[in-house]
Coordinates of C-alpha atoms in Angstrom, one line a residue:
M1 CA 133.3 20.4 222.7
T2 CA 133.9 17.3 220.8
A3 CA 135.3 16.8 217.0
R4 CA 132.0 16.2 215.6
N5 CA 130.9 19.2 216.3
I6 CA 133.8 21.4 215.4
D7 CA 133.9 19.8 212.3
K8 CA 130.2 19.4 211.9
R9 CA 130.8 16.1 210.2
T10 CA 128.2 14.4 208.4
D11 CA 129.1 10.0 208.7
N12 CA 128.2 8.4 205.7
I13 CA 126.7 5.3 207.1
V14 CA 125.9 2.9 204.1
I15 CA 123.8 0.0 204.2
G16 CA 124.5 -1.9 201.2
A17 CA 122.6 -3.2 197.6
G18 CA 123.2 -2.9 194.6
E19 CA 123.8 -5.0 191.1
V20 CA 126.7 -7.2 189.7
Y21 CA 128.5 -7.8 186.3
L22 CA 131.0 -9.3 184.5
D23 CA 132.3 -9.3 181.0
L24 CA 134.1 -12.6 180.1
H25 CA 136.5 -11.6 177.7
E26 CA 137.4 -13.5 174.4
G27 CA 140.8 -13.6 173.2
G28 CA 141.4 -11.0 175.9
A29 CA 138.4 -8.6 174.2
P30 CA 135.7 -7.4 176.4
T31 CA 132.2 -8.9 175.1
G32 CA 130.2 -6.3 176.8
E33 CA 128.9 -6.7 181.3
R34 CA 126.1 -8.9 182.1
Y35 CA 123.6 -8.7 185.2
L36 CA 124.4 -11.2 187.0
G37 CA 120.7 -11.4 188.3
D38 CA 119.8 -10.9 192.0
A39 CA 122.9 -11.2 194.3
V40 CA 122.1 -11.8 197.7
G41 CA 126.2 -11.5 199.1
A42 CA 129.1 -9.7 197.3
A43 CA 132.3 -9.0 200.0
L44 CA 135.3 -7.2 198.8
E45 CA 138.2 -9.3 200.8
I46 CA 141.8 -7.7 200.7
T47 CA 144.4 -9.4 202.5
T48 CA 148.4 -8.4 202.0
E49 CA 151.4 -10.4 203.1
E50 CA 154.8 -8.7 204.7
T51 CA 158.3 -9.9 204.9
T52 CA 159.7 -9.1 208.3
V53 CA 163.5 -8.1 208.7
F54 CA 165.0 -9.0 212.1
S55 CA 168.6 -7.9 213.5
G56 CA 171.4 -10.8 213.5
S57 CA 173.5 -9.1 216.4
G58 CA 172.4 -8.9 220.3
P59 CA 171.2 -11.9 222.2
V60 CA 167.2 -11.0 221.2
A61 CA 166.4 -9.6 218.0
R62 CA 165.1 -6.6 217.1
E63 CA 162.3 -6.2 214.5
L64 CA 164.1 -3.9 212.1
A65 CA 161.8 -3.8 209.0
R66 CA 158.7 -4.9 207.4
V67 CA 158.2 -5.0 203.5
A68 CA 154.8 -5.6 201.7
R69 CA 155.1 -8.4 199.3
S70 CA 152.1 -8.6 198.5
V71 CA 148.8 -7.9 198.1
T72 CA 145.5 -9.8 196.4
R73 CA 141.9 -8.4 196.4
S74 CA 138.8 -10.7 195.7
V75 CA 134.9 -10.5 195.3
T76 CA 132.9 -13.1 196.6
L77 CA 130.1 -12.8 195.5
T78 CA 126.5 -15.2 196.1
L79 CA 123.6 -15.6 193.2
H80 CA 120.2 -16.2 193.5
D81 CA 119.6 -16.7 189.9
I82 CA 120.2 -20.1 188.5
S83 CA 120.6 -19.3 184.9
L84 CA 122.6 -21.2 182.7
E85 CA 124.8 -18.8 182.2
N86 CA 125.8 -18.4 186.6
L87 CA 126.2 -22.2 186.0
A88 CA 128.6 -22.5 182.9
L89 CA 131.0 -19.6 185.3
F90 CA 130.3 -21.8 188.7
T91 CA 131.0 -25.2 187.0
V92 CA 133.6 -23.4 184.8
G93 CA 132.3 -24.5 181.7
K94 CA 130.3 -23.4 178.4
M95 CA 127.2 -22.9 176.7
K96 CA 126.3 -24.9 174.0
R97 CA 123.1 -25.0 171.3
L98 CA 121.5 -28.0 170.7
D99 CA 119.3 -28.1 167.5
A100 CA 115.8 -29.7 167.7
A101 CA 115.9 -33.5 168.6
A102 CA 115.0 -35.5 165.4
P103 CA 112.9 -38.8 166.1
V104 CA 115.1 -42.0 166.7
S105 CA 115.5 -45.9 165.5
G106 CA 117.3 -48.8 167.2
E107 CA 118.4 -46.7 169.8
P108 CA 120.5 -49.6 172.4
A109 CA 119.9 -50.4 175.6
V110 CA 120.1 -53.5 177.7
F111 CA 116.8 -54.8 179.8
R112 CA 117.3 -54.4 183.2
P113 CA 114.1 -55.6 185.8
G114 CA 113.5 -52.8 188.0
R115 CA 115.8 -50.3 186.2
W116 CA 115.2 -47.0 184.6
N117 CA 116.6 -45.9 180.7
Q118 CA 116.5 -42.4 179.9
L119 CA 116.1 -42.1 176.4
G120 CA 118.8 -40.0 175.1
G121 CA 121.6 -41.8 173.4
T122 CA 125.1 -40.5 172.1
A123 CA 123.6 -37.5 170.5
R124 CA 121.7 -36.4 174.3
P125 CA 124.1 -37.8 176.7
A126 CA 122.0 -36.2 178.8
G127 CA 119.2 -37.2 177.6
V128 CA 116.3 -35.7 175.6
L129 CA 113.2 -33.9 178.0
R130 CA 110.1 -35.6 177.3
L131 CA 108.8 -37.4 174.4
A132 CA 105.9 -36.4 172.0
T133 CA 102.3 -37.0 173.6
P134 CA 100.7 -39.9 172.4
A135 CA 96.6 -38.2 171.3
S136 CA 95.0 -41.9 172.1
K137 CA 95.2 -45.2 173.2
A138 CA 95.8 -46.5 169.8
A139 CA 98.5 -44.2 169.3
A140 CA 100.1 -44.7 172.7
I141 CA 101.3 -48.9 171.8
N142 CA 103.0 -47.6 168.2
A143 CA 104.6 -44.1 170.4
V144 CA 108.0 -46.1 171.8
T145 CA 108.5 -49.5 169.9
V146 CA 111.0 -52.1 171.6
T147 CA 112.7 -54.5 170.1
S148 CA 115.3 -57.0 170.2
A149 CA 116.5 -60.6 168.1
A150 CA 113.5 -62.9 169.7
Q151 CA 111.4 -60.3 169.6
T152 CA 109.7 -58.1 167.1
P153 CA 108.3 -55.9 169.5
V154 CA 109.0 -57.0 173.0
T155 CA 106.4 -54.0 173.4
A156 CA 103.8 -53.1 175.3
I157 CA 102.8 -49.6 177.1
Q158 CA 101.7 -47.3 179.3
A159 CA 102.1 -43.5 179.4
I160 CA 102.5 -42.6 183.6
T161 CA 102.5 -39.1 183.8
A162 CA 100.9 -38.6 180.0
G163 CA 98.0 -40.7 180.8
R164 CA 97.2 -44.5 181.5
F165 CA 96.2 -46.8 178.0
G166 CA 94.8 -50.2 177.9
D167 CA 94.1 -52.9 175.7
G168 CA 90.7 -52.9 176.1
A169 CA 87.2 -50.1 176.4
S170 CA 87.2 -50.0 180.6
E171 CA 91.2 -51.1 180.8
T172 CA 93.2 -48.4 182.4
E173 CA 96.8 -50.0 182.4
Q174 CA 98.1 -52.2 179.3
K175 CA 100.7 -55.1 180.3
G176 CA 104.1 -56.3 178.9
Q177 CA 108.1 -55.9 179.9
Y178 CA 108.0 -51.8 180.0
I179 CA 106.5 -48.5 181.3
V180 CA 107.6 -45.4 179.7
D181 CA 107.3 -41.5 181.0
F182 CA 106.8 -39.9 178.5
E183 CA 107.1 -36.4 180.0
R184 CA 110.5 -36.8 181.0
A185 CA 111.2 -39.3 178.8
R186 CA 112.4 -42.6 180.0
I187 CA 111.2 -46.5 180.1
F188 CA 110.8 -48.8 183.5
W189 CA 111.9 -52.2 182.8
L190 CA 109.0 -54.1 184.5
P191 CA 110.5 -57.3 187.0
A192 CA 109.1 -60.0 186.7
D193 CA 106.4 -59.6 189.9
H194 CA 105.5 -56.0 189.0
P195 CA 101.4 -56.7 188.0
L196 CA 101.5 -55.3 184.9
Y197 CA 104.4 -57.3 184.0
I198 CA 103.3 -60.7 181.3
A199 CA 106.9 -63.2 179.9
K200 CA 108.1 -63.1 176.7
A201 CA 110.7 -66.1 175.7
G202 CA 114.1 -64.7 174.3
V203 CA 113.7 -61.4 176.5
A204 CA 115.0 -61.7 179.8
D205 CA 118.0 -59.6 182.2
G206 CA 120.7 -58.5 179.7
T207 CA 118.8 -59.1 176.4
E208 CA 119.7 -56.6 174.7
V209 CA 117.6 -54.1 173.0
G210 CA 116.7 -51.9 170.0
I211 CA 114.3 -48.6 170.5
D212 CA 112.0 -46.0 168.3
Y213 CA 110.9 -42.8 169.6
T214 CA 109.9 -38.9 169.1
P215 CA 110.9 -37.0 170.6
D216 CA 109.0 -33.9 171.6
D217 CA 113.1 -31.4 172.2
A218 CA 113.2 -28.3 170.5
A219 CA 116.7 -26.5 170.0
R220 CA 117.6 -25.3 173.7
D221 CA 120.6 -24.3 175.6
Q222 CA 122.6 -26.6 178.0
V223 CA 125.6 -26.1 180.1
Q224 CA 129.0 -28.3 179.2
G225 CA 131.5 -28.6 182.5
G226 CA 135.3 -28.4 181.1
L227 CA 138.3 -26.8 182.2
G228 CA 139.5 -23.8 181.3
Q229 CA 140.1 -19.9 181.9
L230 CA 137.4 -17.1 182.8
I231 CA 138.8 -14.0 182.5
G232 CA 136.7 -10.8 182.5
A233 CA 135.8 -7.3 184.1
F234 CA 133.8 -7.2 187.2
R235 CA 131.5 -4.4 187.6
Y236 CA 128.7 -3.9 191.2
I237 CA 126.6 -0.8 191.0
E238 CA 125.8 0.8 193.9
D239 CA 122.0 1.4 195.0
S240 CA 122.5 1.2 198.7
A241 CA 119.7 1.4 201.0
E242 CA 120.6 3.9 203.2
G243 CA 123.3 6.3 202.6
R244 CA 125.6 7.3 199.8
G245 CA 126.9 4.2 197.9
R246 CA 130.1 3.6 196.0
N247 CA 130.4 1.7 192.6
V248 CA 133.2 -0.7 192.4
Y249 CA 135.4 -1.9 189.0
A250 CA 138.1 -4.3 188.3
P251 CA 139.2 -4.3 184.7
R252 CA 140.5 -7.4 184.8
C253 CA 139.7 -10.5 187.0
S254 CA 139.9 -14.5 187.5
I255 CA 136.2 -16.2 187.6
Q256 CA 136.4 -19.3 189.8
P257 CA 133.7 -21.3 192.0
A258 CA 133.0 -21.4 195.3
G259 CA 132.5 -23.3 198.0
G260 CA 129.6 -25.8 196.5
L261 CA 126.3 -25.7 194.6
T262 CA 123.6 -27.7 197.3
L263 CA 120.7 -29.4 194.8
L264 CA 118.7 -30.9 197.7
D265 CA 118.8 -30.1 201.8
G266 CA 115.0 -30.7 202.5
R267 CA 113.4 -28.1 201.5
S268 CA 115.3 -25.3 204.1
S269 CA 116.5 -22.6 201.2
E270 CA 116.8 -21.5 198.1
Q271 CA 120.0 -22.9 195.9
Q272 CA 122.8 -20.3 195.7
I273 CA 125.9 -20.3 193.5
R274 CA 128.9 -19.0 195.0
L275 CA 131.8 -17.2 192.6
T276 CA 135.3 -15.5 193.5
V277 CA 136.5 -13.4 191.5
S278 CA 140.0 -12.3 191.8
M279 CA 141.9 -9.0 190.8
L280 CA 144.7 -9.4 188.3
E281 CA 147.0 -6.6 187.2
P282 CA 145.6 -5.3 183.9
G283 CA 149.0 -4.3 182.7
G284 CA 150.2 -0.9 181.1
G285 CA 150.5 0.5 184.5
E286 CA 146.5 0.6 185.3
P287 CA 144.9 -0.2 188.6
A288 CA 143.4 -3.2 189.4
L289 CA 140.7 -1.6 191.3
Y290 CA 139.0 1.4 191.4
I291 CA 136.2 2.5 193.9
D292 CA 134.6 5.3 192.2
G293 CA 131.7 7.7 193.3
Q294 CA 128.2 7.7 192.3
A295 CA 126.1 11.1 190.4
A296 CA 124.7 13.6 193.2

């Protein structure tokens, strides 16, 4: 007769699934737990180190004792949700609220044929998202203007995403020195061999210009990478596909990025964010890790 028959034991075979939360601390105080979105992986890893004591007498050293020296507990998270909040965790950065972008006058740039300029300037170093779309050909001609000391304006405009505007009743394109992508707020400086290019005196490679435009960029959040220590509490709530799972809670952790964020890989897989949550002693003699049951 086997032990299983004597004990009448039922094994708890668990196929894990669940939700992960972080409660980032500010000034040592909790701010509330945030659900991190769909997580493809959460792995609890525990490692220990020990000191081995050997005898000093005799021809062969004998092992006398093993003394535990340290224990390290951490959770490695793999997240599907590429939210700004999760990106801030991954970049060890912070989120900043940007006000709606105002009309811009004289934004400095340099005429470089064959190159692109992202509009935004010092107020928006990463660039504005898009420009106000002109409603007609006539409006497009003055929607984005470029001036220089030699020419006022340097202009001729073509909208390559919002629509194409020409200078004649049947024309679809307007010739000049640059093309405007209204949808992405970018300017392309036309090289001399481009079919839409026409020369203007005093406008050459290296000419300093000023750009006037109107962004269509509402208030939004932006992640700004920095360098700081992220401390918070971690919680895993089991919602197992099979078996009776357990909840995990760590009251004080250091959150750090783990690995890289693949931006482009030939469309073979989705982007994933990986984090390492290292469990720290919370102080006051409290445990660093709790593994709890669930209500029946």
